[in-house]
mmCIF file of C-alpha atoms and ligand atoms in Angstrom:
data_model
loop_
_atom_site.group_PDB
_atom_site.id
_atom_site.type_symbol
_atom_site.label_atom_id
_atom_site.label_comp_id
_atom_site.label_asym_id
_atom_site.label_seq_id
_atom_site.Cartn_x
_atom_site.Cartn_y
_atom_site.Cartn_z
ATOM 1 C CA MET A 11 135.100 152.472 -32.727
ATOM 2 C CA LYS A 12 135.721 148.764 -32.515
ATOM 3 C CA ASP A 13 136.983 147.021 -29.390
ATOM 4 C CA GLN A 14 140.682 147.357 -28.620
ATOM 5 C CA LEU A 15 143.259 146.815 -25.900
ATOM 6 C CA VAL A 16 146.141 149.174 -25.180
ATOM 7 C CA LYS A 17 149.264 148.383 -23.156
ATOM 8 C CA ALA A 18 151.322 151.303 -21.937
ATOM 9 C CA LEU A 19 154.046 152.282 -19.499
ATOM 10 C CA ALA A 20 153.981 155.503 -17.524
ATOM 11 C CA LEU A 21 156.109 157.388 -14.994
ATOM 12 C CA GLU A 22 159.316 156.288 -16.750
ATOM 13 C CA GLY A 23 158.245 152.647 -16.800
ATOM 14 C CA ARG A 24 157.529 152.316 -13.090
ATOM 15 C CA VAL A 25 153.789 152.001 -13.733
ATOM 16 C CA ARG A 26 152.055 149.631 -16.147
ATOM 17 C CA LEU A 27 148.692 150.596 -17.641
ATOM 18 C CA TYR A 28 146.213 148.403 -19.517
ATOM 19 C CA LEU A 29 143.022 149.749 -21.076
ATOM 20 C CA VAL A 30 140.370 147.812 -22.951
ATOM 21 C CA ARG A 31 137.214 148.792 -24.794
ATOM 22 C CA SER A 32 135.015 145.674 -24.763
ATOM 23 C CA THR A 33 131.571 146.936 -25.788
ATOM 24 C CA ASP A 34 131.147 144.634 -28.802
ATOM 25 C CA LEU A 35 132.475 141.521 -27.106
ATOM 26 C CA VAL A 36 130.195 141.943 -24.089
ATOM 27 C CA GLU A 37 127.221 142.539 -26.398
ATOM 28 C CA GLU A 38 128.147 139.332 -28.215
ATOM 29 C CA ALA A 39 128.175 137.409 -24.904
ATOM 30 C CA ARG A 40 124.748 138.849 -24.094
ATOM 31 C CA ASN A 41 123.341 137.741 -27.460
ATOM 32 C CA ARG A 42 124.876 134.275 -27.341
ATOM 33 C CA PHE A 43 123.433 133.458 -23.915
ATOM 34 C CA ASP A 44 120.405 135.760 -23.904
ATOM 35 C CA LEU A 45 121.662 137.295 -20.652
ATOM 36 C CA ASN A 46 119.485 139.485 -18.445
ATOM 37 C CA PRO A 47 120.890 142.998 -17.744
ATOM 38 C CA THR A 48 122.629 142.277 -14.421
ATOM 39 C CA PRO A 49 124.215 138.987 -15.631
ATOM 40 C CA THR A 50 125.353 140.938 -18.744
ATOM 41 C CA ALA A 51 127.155 143.382 -16.445
ATOM 42 C CA ALA A 52 128.599 140.602 -14.245
ATOM 43 C CA LEU A 53 129.916 138.415 -17.074
ATOM 44 C CA GLY A 54 130.877 141.522 -19.068
ATOM 45 C CA ARG A 55 133.052 142.849 -16.237
ATOM 46 C CA VAL A 56 134.860 139.509 -15.905
ATOM 47 C CA LEU A 57 135.321 139.182 -19.701
ATOM 48 C CA SER A 58 136.756 142.716 -19.843
ATOM 49 C CA VAL A 59 139.331 142.181 -17.081
ATOM 50 C CA ALA A 60 140.051 138.701 -18.515
ATOM 51 C CA SER A 61 140.969 140.172 -21.906
ATOM 52 C CA ILE A 62 143.624 142.277 -20.145
ATOM 53 C CA MET A 63 144.891 139.282 -18.153
ATOM 54 C CA GLY A 64 145.146 137.270 -21.379
ATOM 55 C CA ALA A 65 147.257 140.057 -22.859
ATOM 56 C CA MET A 66 149.570 139.857 -19.814
ATOM 57 C CA LEU A 67 150.548 136.267 -20.735
ATOM 58 C CA LYS A 68 153.968 136.010 -22.324
ATOM 59 C CA ASP A 69 153.715 133.078 -24.719
ATOM 60 C CA SER A 70 151.125 132.619 -27.473
ATOM 61 C CA HIS A 71 150.419 129.031 -26.303
ATOM 62 C CA GLU A 72 149.520 130.076 -22.763
ATOM 63 C CA MET A 73 145.962 130.680 -21.530
ATOM 64 C CA LEU A 74 144.125 131.248 -18.281
ATOM 65 C CA THR A 75 140.786 130.403 -16.724
ATOM 66 C CA ILE A 76 138.929 132.556 -14.202
ATOM 67 C CA ASN A 77 136.406 130.919 -11.925
ATOM 68 C CA ILE A 78 134.188 132.982 -9.647
ATOM 69 C CA ASN A 79 131.585 131.516 -7.343
ATOM 70 C CA GLY A 80 130.174 133.882 -4.757
ATOM 71 C CA GLY A 81 127.169 131.845 -3.651
ATOM 72 C CA GLY A 82 124.685 134.277 -5.231
ATOM 73 C CA PRO A 83 121.801 133.477 -7.630
ATOM 74 C CA LEU A 84 124.078 133.919 -10.676
ATOM 75 C CA GLY A 85 125.980 130.753 -9.714
ATOM 76 C CA GLN A 86 129.380 130.345 -11.320
ATOM 77 C CA ILE A 87 131.170 132.659 -13.726
ATOM 78 C CA VAL A 88 133.767 130.871 -15.866
ATOM 79 C CA VAL A 89 135.929 132.768 -18.350
ATOM 80 C CA ASP A 90 138.895 131.683 -20.505
ATOM 81 C CA ALA A 91 141.376 134.230 -21.856
ATOM 82 C CA TYR A 92 144.071 133.923 -24.514
ATOM 83 C CA PRO A 93 147.130 136.099 -25.300
ATOM 84 C CA ASN A 94 145.711 137.257 -28.655
ATOM 85 C CA GLY A 95 142.835 139.045 -26.902
ATOM 86 C CA ASP A 96 140.257 136.305 -27.399
ATOM 87 C CA VAL A 97 137.980 135.564 -24.455
ATOM 88 C CA ARG A 98 135.016 133.258 -23.928
ATOM 89 C CA GLY A 99 132.868 132.555 -20.903
ATOM 90 C CA PHE A 100 129.512 131.815 -19.340
ATOM 91 C CA VAL A 101 127.462 132.075 -16.147
ATOM 92 C CA SER A 102 125.357 129.316 -14.552
ATOM 93 C CA ASN A 103 122.156 131.351 -14.496
ATOM 94 C CA PRO A 104 121.766 133.871 -17.369
ATOM 95 C CA LEU A 105 118.376 134.954 -15.989
ATOM 96 C CA ALA A 106 119.446 135.860 -12.429
ATOM 97 C CA GLU A 107 118.250 139.361 -11.517
ATOM 98 C CA ALA A 108 118.310 141.778 -8.591
ATOM 99 C CA ASP A 109 116.814 145.202 -7.938
ATOM 100 C CA SER A 110 119.056 148.035 -9.115
ATOM 101 C CA LEU A 111 120.967 150.100 -6.577
ATOM 102 C CA ASN A 112 119.599 153.470 -5.440
ATOM 103 C CA ASN A 113 121.860 155.274 -7.927
ATOM 104 C CA GLY A 114 120.304 153.252 -10.761
ATOM 105 C CA HIS A 115 123.376 151.022 -11.236
ATOM 106 C CA LEU A 116 122.912 147.300 -11.811
ATOM 107 C CA ASN A 117 123.463 145.406 -8.564
ATOM 108 C CA VAL A 118 126.173 142.985 -9.727
ATOM 109 C CA GLY A 119 127.315 142.201 -6.171
ATOM 110 C CA ALA A 120 123.825 141.004 -5.232
ATOM 111 C CA ILE A 121 123.660 138.331 -7.941
ATOM 112 C CA VAL A 122 127.333 137.271 -7.736
ATOM 113 C CA GLY A 123 127.381 137.133 -3.932
ATOM 114 C CA ASN A 124 130.474 137.635 -1.767
ATOM 115 C CA ALA A 125 130.605 134.359 0.141
ATOM 116 C CA GLY A 126 133.041 132.575 -2.111
ATOM 117 C CA THR A 127 136.225 132.754 -4.095
ATOM 118 C CA LEU A 128 137.910 133.999 -7.247
ATOM 119 C CA THR A 129 140.366 131.509 -8.734
ATOM 120 C CA VAL A 130 142.737 132.096 -11.629
ATOM 121 C CA THR A 131 144.350 129.049 -13.218
ATOM 122 C CA LYS A 132 147.127 129.635 -15.736
ATOM 123 C CA ASP A 133 148.161 127.034 -18.262
ATOM 124 C CA LEU A 134 151.758 128.121 -18.885
ATOM 125 C CA HIS A 135 152.706 124.951 -20.760
ATOM 126 C CA MET A 136 154.675 123.649 -17.816
ATOM 127 C CA GLU A 137 154.263 120.404 -15.951
ATOM 128 C CA ASP A 138 151.767 121.882 -13.487
ATOM 129 C CA ASN A 139 149.288 124.700 -13.955
ATOM 130 C CA TRP A 140 149.714 127.799 -11.798
ATOM 131 C CA SER A 141 146.710 128.670 -9.689
ATOM 132 C CA GLY A 142 145.804 131.446 -7.229
ATOM 133 C CA THR A 143 142.625 131.808 -5.154
ATOM 134 C CA VAL A 144 141.365 134.728 -3.082
ATOM 135 C CA ALA A 145 138.195 135.319 -1.093
ATOM 136 C CA LEU A 146 135.693 137.572 -2.874
ATOM 137 C CA GLN A 147 135.579 141.073 -1.379
ATOM 138 C CA SER A 148 132.254 142.385 -2.673
ATOM 139 C CA GLY A 149 131.289 140.351 -5.739
ATOM 140 C CA GLU A 150 131.420 143.645 -7.676
ATOM 141 C CA ILE A 151 134.335 142.164 -9.712
ATOM 142 C CA GLY A 152 136.665 145.215 -9.971
ATOM 143 C CA GLU A 153 137.544 145.216 -6.271
ATOM 144 C CA ASP A 154 137.825 141.444 -6.288
ATOM 145 C CA PHE A 155 140.393 141.465 -9.088
ATOM 146 C CA ALA A 156 142.376 144.292 -7.442
ATOM 147 C CA TYR A 157 142.565 142.139 -4.304
ATOM 148 C CA TYR A 158 143.590 139.104 -6.378
ATOM 149 C CA PHE A 159 146.461 140.931 -8.151
ATOM 150 C CA THR A 160 147.745 142.458 -4.939
ATOM 151 C CA LEU A 161 147.547 139.292 -2.854
ATOM 152 C CA SER A 162 148.068 136.407 -5.296
ATOM 153 C CA GLU A 163 150.403 138.023 -7.815
ATOM 154 C CA GLN A 164 151.976 140.381 -5.260
ATOM 155 C CA THR A 165 151.582 143.379 -7.554
ATOM 156 C CA PRO A 166 149.815 146.429 -6.100
ATOM 157 C CA THR A 167 147.029 146.983 -8.618
ATOM 158 C CA ALA A 168 144.017 149.215 -9.173
ATOM 159 C CA VAL A 169 141.171 147.868 -11.304
ATOM 160 C CA SER A 170 138.266 149.819 -12.728
ATOM 161 C CA VAL A 171 135.698 148.022 -14.845
ATOM 162 C CA GLY A 172 132.220 148.889 -16.048
ATOM 163 C CA VAL A 173 129.419 147.741 -18.312
ATOM 164 C CA LYS A 174 126.556 150.084 -19.159
ATOM 165 C CA VAL A 175 123.362 148.375 -20.272
ATOM 166 C CA GLU A 176 120.581 150.230 -22.121
ATOM 167 C CA PRO A 177 116.986 149.939 -20.867
ATOM 168 C CA GLY A 178 116.339 147.495 -23.731
ATOM 169 C CA GLY A 179 119.175 145.271 -22.526
ATOM 170 C CA GLN A 180 121.786 146.109 -25.206
ATOM 171 C CA VAL A 181 125.325 146.938 -24.109
ATOM 172 C CA LYS A 182 125.931 150.681 -24.499
ATOM 173 C CA ALA A 183 129.554 150.735 -23.372
ATOM 174 C CA ALA A 184 131.997 148.405 -21.638
ATOM 175 C CA GLY A 185 135.623 148.601 -20.676
ATOM 176 C CA ALA A 186 138.289 148.090 -18.059
ATOM 177 C CA MET A 187 141.500 149.582 -16.741
ATOM 178 C CA VAL A 188 144.258 147.809 -14.832
ATOM 179 C CA LEU A 189 147.002 149.950 -13.291
ATOM 180 C CA GLN A 190 150.003 148.202 -11.731
ATOM 181 C CA MET A 191 152.902 149.510 -9.692
ATOM 182 C CA MET A 192 156.262 148.004 -10.625
ATOM 183 C CA PRO A 193 158.651 147.077 -7.761
ATOM 184 C CA ASP A 194 160.716 150.241 -8.365
ATOM 185 C CA ALA A 195 157.719 152.608 -8.047
ATOM 186 C CA THR A 196 158.423 155.503 -5.649
ATOM 187 C CA ASP A 197 156.143 157.115 -3.076
ATOM 188 C CA THR A 198 155.727 160.045 -5.467
ATOM 189 C CA ASP A 199 154.616 157.624 -8.208
ATOM 190 C CA ILE A 200 152.035 156.177 -5.846
ATOM 191 C CA SER A 201 150.709 159.664 -5.005
ATOM 192 C CA ILE A 202 150.484 160.550 -8.712
ATOM 193 C CA CYS A 203 148.559 157.322 -9.425
ATOM 194 C CA GLU A 204 146.213 157.960 -6.504
ATOM 195 C CA HIS A 205 145.570 161.440 -7.871
ATOM 196 C CA VAL A 206 144.853 160.085 -11.389
ATOM 197 C CA LEU A 207 142.543 157.389 -10.017
ATOM 198 C CA SER A 208 140.620 159.797 -7.784
ATOM 199 C CA GLY A 209 139.772 161.916 -10.831
ATOM 200 C CA LEU A 210 138.704 158.946 -12.930
ATOM 201 C CA LYS A 211 135.036 158.711 -13.972
ATOM 202 C CA PRO A 212 133.246 155.327 -13.956
ATOM 203 C CA MET A 213 134.770 153.132 -16.660
ATOM 204 C CA SER A 214 131.578 152.793 -18.738
ATOM 205 C CA THR A 215 131.239 156.628 -18.816
ATOM 206 C CA ILE A 216 134.869 156.939 -19.952
ATOM 207 C CA MET A 217 134.265 154.375 -22.698
ATOM 208 C CA GLU A 218 131.256 156.347 -23.926
ATOM 209 C CA GLU A 219 133.352 159.520 -24.001
ATOM 210 C CA TYR A 220 136.235 157.856 -25.865
ATOM 211 C CA ASP A 221 133.989 155.852 -28.167
ATOM 212 C CA ASP A 222 135.357 157.630 -31.246
ATOM 213 C CA SER A 223 138.997 157.628 -30.148
ATOM 214 C CA ASP A 224 141.900 155.287 -30.032
ATOM 215 C CA LEU A 225 142.471 154.326 -26.370
ATOM 216 C CA SER A 226 146.081 155.532 -26.674
ATOM 217 C CA ALA A 227 144.534 158.993 -26.269
ATOM 218 C CA LEU A 228 142.993 157.924 -22.949
ATOM 219 C CA ALA A 229 146.360 156.554 -21.764
ATOM 220 C CA LYS A 230 147.969 159.933 -22.574
ATOM 221 C CA ASP A 231 145.153 161.852 -20.888
ATOM 222 C CA MET A 232 145.738 159.798 -17.743
ATOM 223 C CA PHE A 233 149.554 160.074 -17.785
ATOM 224 C CA GLU A 234 151.354 162.775 -19.751
ATOM 225 C CA ASP A 235 154.399 160.586 -20.342
ATOM 226 C CA ALA A 236 152.394 157.444 -21.253
ATOM 227 C CA ASN A 237 154.386 155.294 -23.654
ATOM 228 C CA VAL A 238 151.995 153.073 -25.629
ATOM 229 C CA LEU A 239 153.624 149.689 -26.227
ATOM 230 C CA SER A 240 150.892 148.016 -28.247
ATOM 231 C CA VAL A 241 147.319 148.264 -29.489
ATOM 232 C CA GLN A 242 145.580 144.946 -30.160
ATOM 233 C CA ASP A 243 142.143 143.557 -30.990
ATOM 234 C CA VAL A 244 139.950 141.752 -28.463
ATOM 235 C CA ALA A 245 136.963 139.545 -29.240
ATOM 236 C CA PHE A 246 134.539 136.999 -27.864
ATOM 237 C CA SER A 247 135.830 133.920 -29.629
ATOM 238 C CA CYS A 248 135.624 130.204 -28.874
ATOM 239 C CA PRO A 249 137.982 127.664 -30.452
ATOM 240 C CA CYS A 250 135.293 124.939 -30.481
ATOM 241 C CA SER A 251 134.296 123.311 -33.803
ATOM 242 C CA LYS A 252 132.220 120.440 -35.126
ATOM 243 C CA GLU A 253 135.433 118.493 -35.704
ATOM 244 C CA LYS A 254 136.503 118.864 -32.051
ATOM 245 C CA THR A 255 133.004 117.943 -30.869
ATOM 246 C CA GLU A 256 133.216 114.819 -33.053
ATOM 247 C CA ARG A 257 136.387 113.826 -31.195
ATOM 248 C CA VAL A 258 134.512 114.136 -27.887
ATOM 249 C CA LEU A 259 131.718 111.935 -29.254
ATOM 250 C CA SER A 260 134.191 109.305 -30.434
ATOM 251 C CA SER A 261 135.381 108.882 -26.844
ATOM 252 C CA ILE A 262 131.875 107.886 -25.711
ATOM 253 C CA ALA A 263 131.295 104.168 -25.046
ATOM 254 C CA PRO A 264 129.934 102.311 -28.136
ATOM 255 C CA GLY A 265 126.812 101.261 -26.200
ATOM 256 C CA GLU A 266 125.911 104.873 -25.471
ATOM 257 C CA LEU A 267 126.521 105.950 -29.065
ATOM 258 C CA GLN A 268 124.267 103.077 -30.238
ATOM 259 C CA GLU A 269 121.584 104.365 -27.876
ATOM 260 C CA MET A 270 121.825 107.874 -29.366
ATOM 261 C CA ILE A 271 121.372 106.343 -32.821
ATOM 262 C CA ASP A 272 118.502 103.998 -31.914
ATOM 263 C CA GLU A 273 116.550 106.222 -29.537
ATOM 264 C CA ASP A 274 117.386 109.843 -30.401
ATOM 265 C CA HIS A 275 118.228 109.322 -34.110
ATOM 266 C CA GLY A 276 120.991 111.866 -33.776
ATOM 267 C CA ALA A 277 122.655 114.095 -31.224
ATOM 268 C CA GLU A 278 122.865 117.753 -30.341
ATOM 269 C CA VAL A 279 125.968 118.929 -28.530
ATOM 270 C CA THR A 280 126.157 122.462 -27.117
ATOM 271 C CA CYS A 281 129.440 124.156 -26.186
ATOM 272 C CA ASN A 282 129.200 125.580 -22.632
ATOM 273 C CA PHE A 283 131.587 128.412 -23.442
ATOM 274 C CA CYS A 284 129.844 129.939 -26.458
ATOM 275 C CA ASN A 285 126.432 128.249 -26.614
ATOM 276 C CA THR A 286 126.988 127.019 -30.179
ATOM 277 C CA THR A 287 125.035 123.843 -30.888
ATOM 278 C CA TYR A 288 126.446 121.161 -33.180
ATOM 279 C CA GLN A 289 123.992 118.720 -34.781
ATOM 280 C CA PHE A 290 124.955 115.137 -35.582
ATOM 281 C CA SER A 291 122.680 113.059 -37.804
ATOM 282 C CA GLU A 292 122.040 109.336 -37.351
ATOM 283 C CA GLU A 293 124.423 108.670 -40.289
ATOM 284 C CA GLU A 294 127.188 110.822 -38.795
ATOM 285 C CA LEU A 295 126.865 109.055 -35.446
ATOM 286 C CA GLN A 296 126.951 105.672 -37.196
ATOM 287 C CA LYS A 297 130.199 106.687 -38.912
ATOM 288 C CA ILE A 298 131.727 107.732 -35.563
ATOM 289 C CA LEU A 299 130.565 104.436 -34.011
ATOM 290 C CA ASP A 300 131.983 102.329 -36.896
ATOM 291 C CA GLU A 301 135.309 104.152 -36.632
ATOM 292 C CA ASN A 302 135.245 103.699 -32.871
ATOM 293 C CA LEU A 303 134.600 99.929 -33.124
ATOM 294 C CA LYS A 304 137.319 99.566 -35.791
ATOM 295 C CA ASN A 305 139.848 101.312 -33.516
ATOM 296 C CA LEU A 306 138.824 99.133 -30.562
ATOM 297 C CA ALA A 307 139.294 95.989 -32.685
ATOM 298 C CA GLU A 308 142.728 97.195 -33.861
ATOM 299 C CA THR A 309 143.789 97.989 -30.296
ATOM 300 C CA LYS A 310 142.661 94.530 -29.219
ATOM 301 C CA GLU A 311 144.558 92.883 -32.081
ATOM 302 C CA LEU A 312 147.680 94.793 -31.068
ATOM 303 C CA GLU A 313 147.278 93.753 -27.431
ATOM 304 C CA ASP A 314 146.768 90.112 -28.482
ATOM 305 C CA SER A 315 149.928 90.157 -30.591
ATOM 306 C CA VAL A 316 151.886 91.757 -27.725
ATOM 307 C CA ASP A 317 150.542 89.012 -25.440
ATOM 308 C CA SER A 318 151.510 86.222 -27.843
ATOM 309 C CA GLY A 319 154.879 87.923 -28.290
ATOM 310 C CA ARG A 320 155.402 87.658 -24.560
ATOM 311 C CA ARG A 321 154.558 83.961 -24.562
ATOM 312 C CA ASP A 322 157.093 83.180 -27.315
HETATM 313 ZN ZN1 ZN B 24 132.414 127.042 -28.105
#
């Protein structure tokens, strides 16, 4: 079945449960950046949790950025998430690799590293962005996010996330679960949650098992009284476009644009977040430059007239 995200309440609303199947979106990230297996798992885990965090935002104009830098060979992981379930993101080194663990699992912690931080910055359309940073615990991502939610957002949270990669590199299954205790959760609720979590298989195994089902069924299998609030789509999606890239080019100094025309006879601009490359021909650059010079002249004229106005 296609990717989806389910929000539910359980234990009479004292526990919040988020589940996401992200197999297709992680596979898309792998294809866009030609990621090696372990970077696929690392970025895939962050994208999966990010899609849930995006869905936690209240307003459709809000968004958040996750930045992880653990000092390992993978470098930085940067992921943006939006309330509609869209996510986008990249890693510094798509080819980083490490030997698998003894149990055959990809060694995500070894390429992410654990000598660094996880930062979440939320753009809530207020004067200042909200930002929270925690020290990485293991670089395995799930644990790190659980620590972040508990410490930075003061919500006791369990996170389980997994990406299973086939020997050929394709993503077989990916998904995440976030379980949060509300302030009115009782000790009994906590024991019930601990019991549910202790019986939980690895997330990528669960996603393989529920591949043909709606994730509402998983929510109900975890908690008998699960009340599903919504089911929504998730996707790897970047809002970049040639038009927006053109606006970036028009802010470049005229001298530099002239150089691109004279020496490179065009320009190629690649979006960091989705690896899409936009081509600009010599003619297109000339048009941007002409427009740019015209605007500069108009601004100057306006300034001159303001100046002469002052003298009068
Ligand atoms: Zn893009």
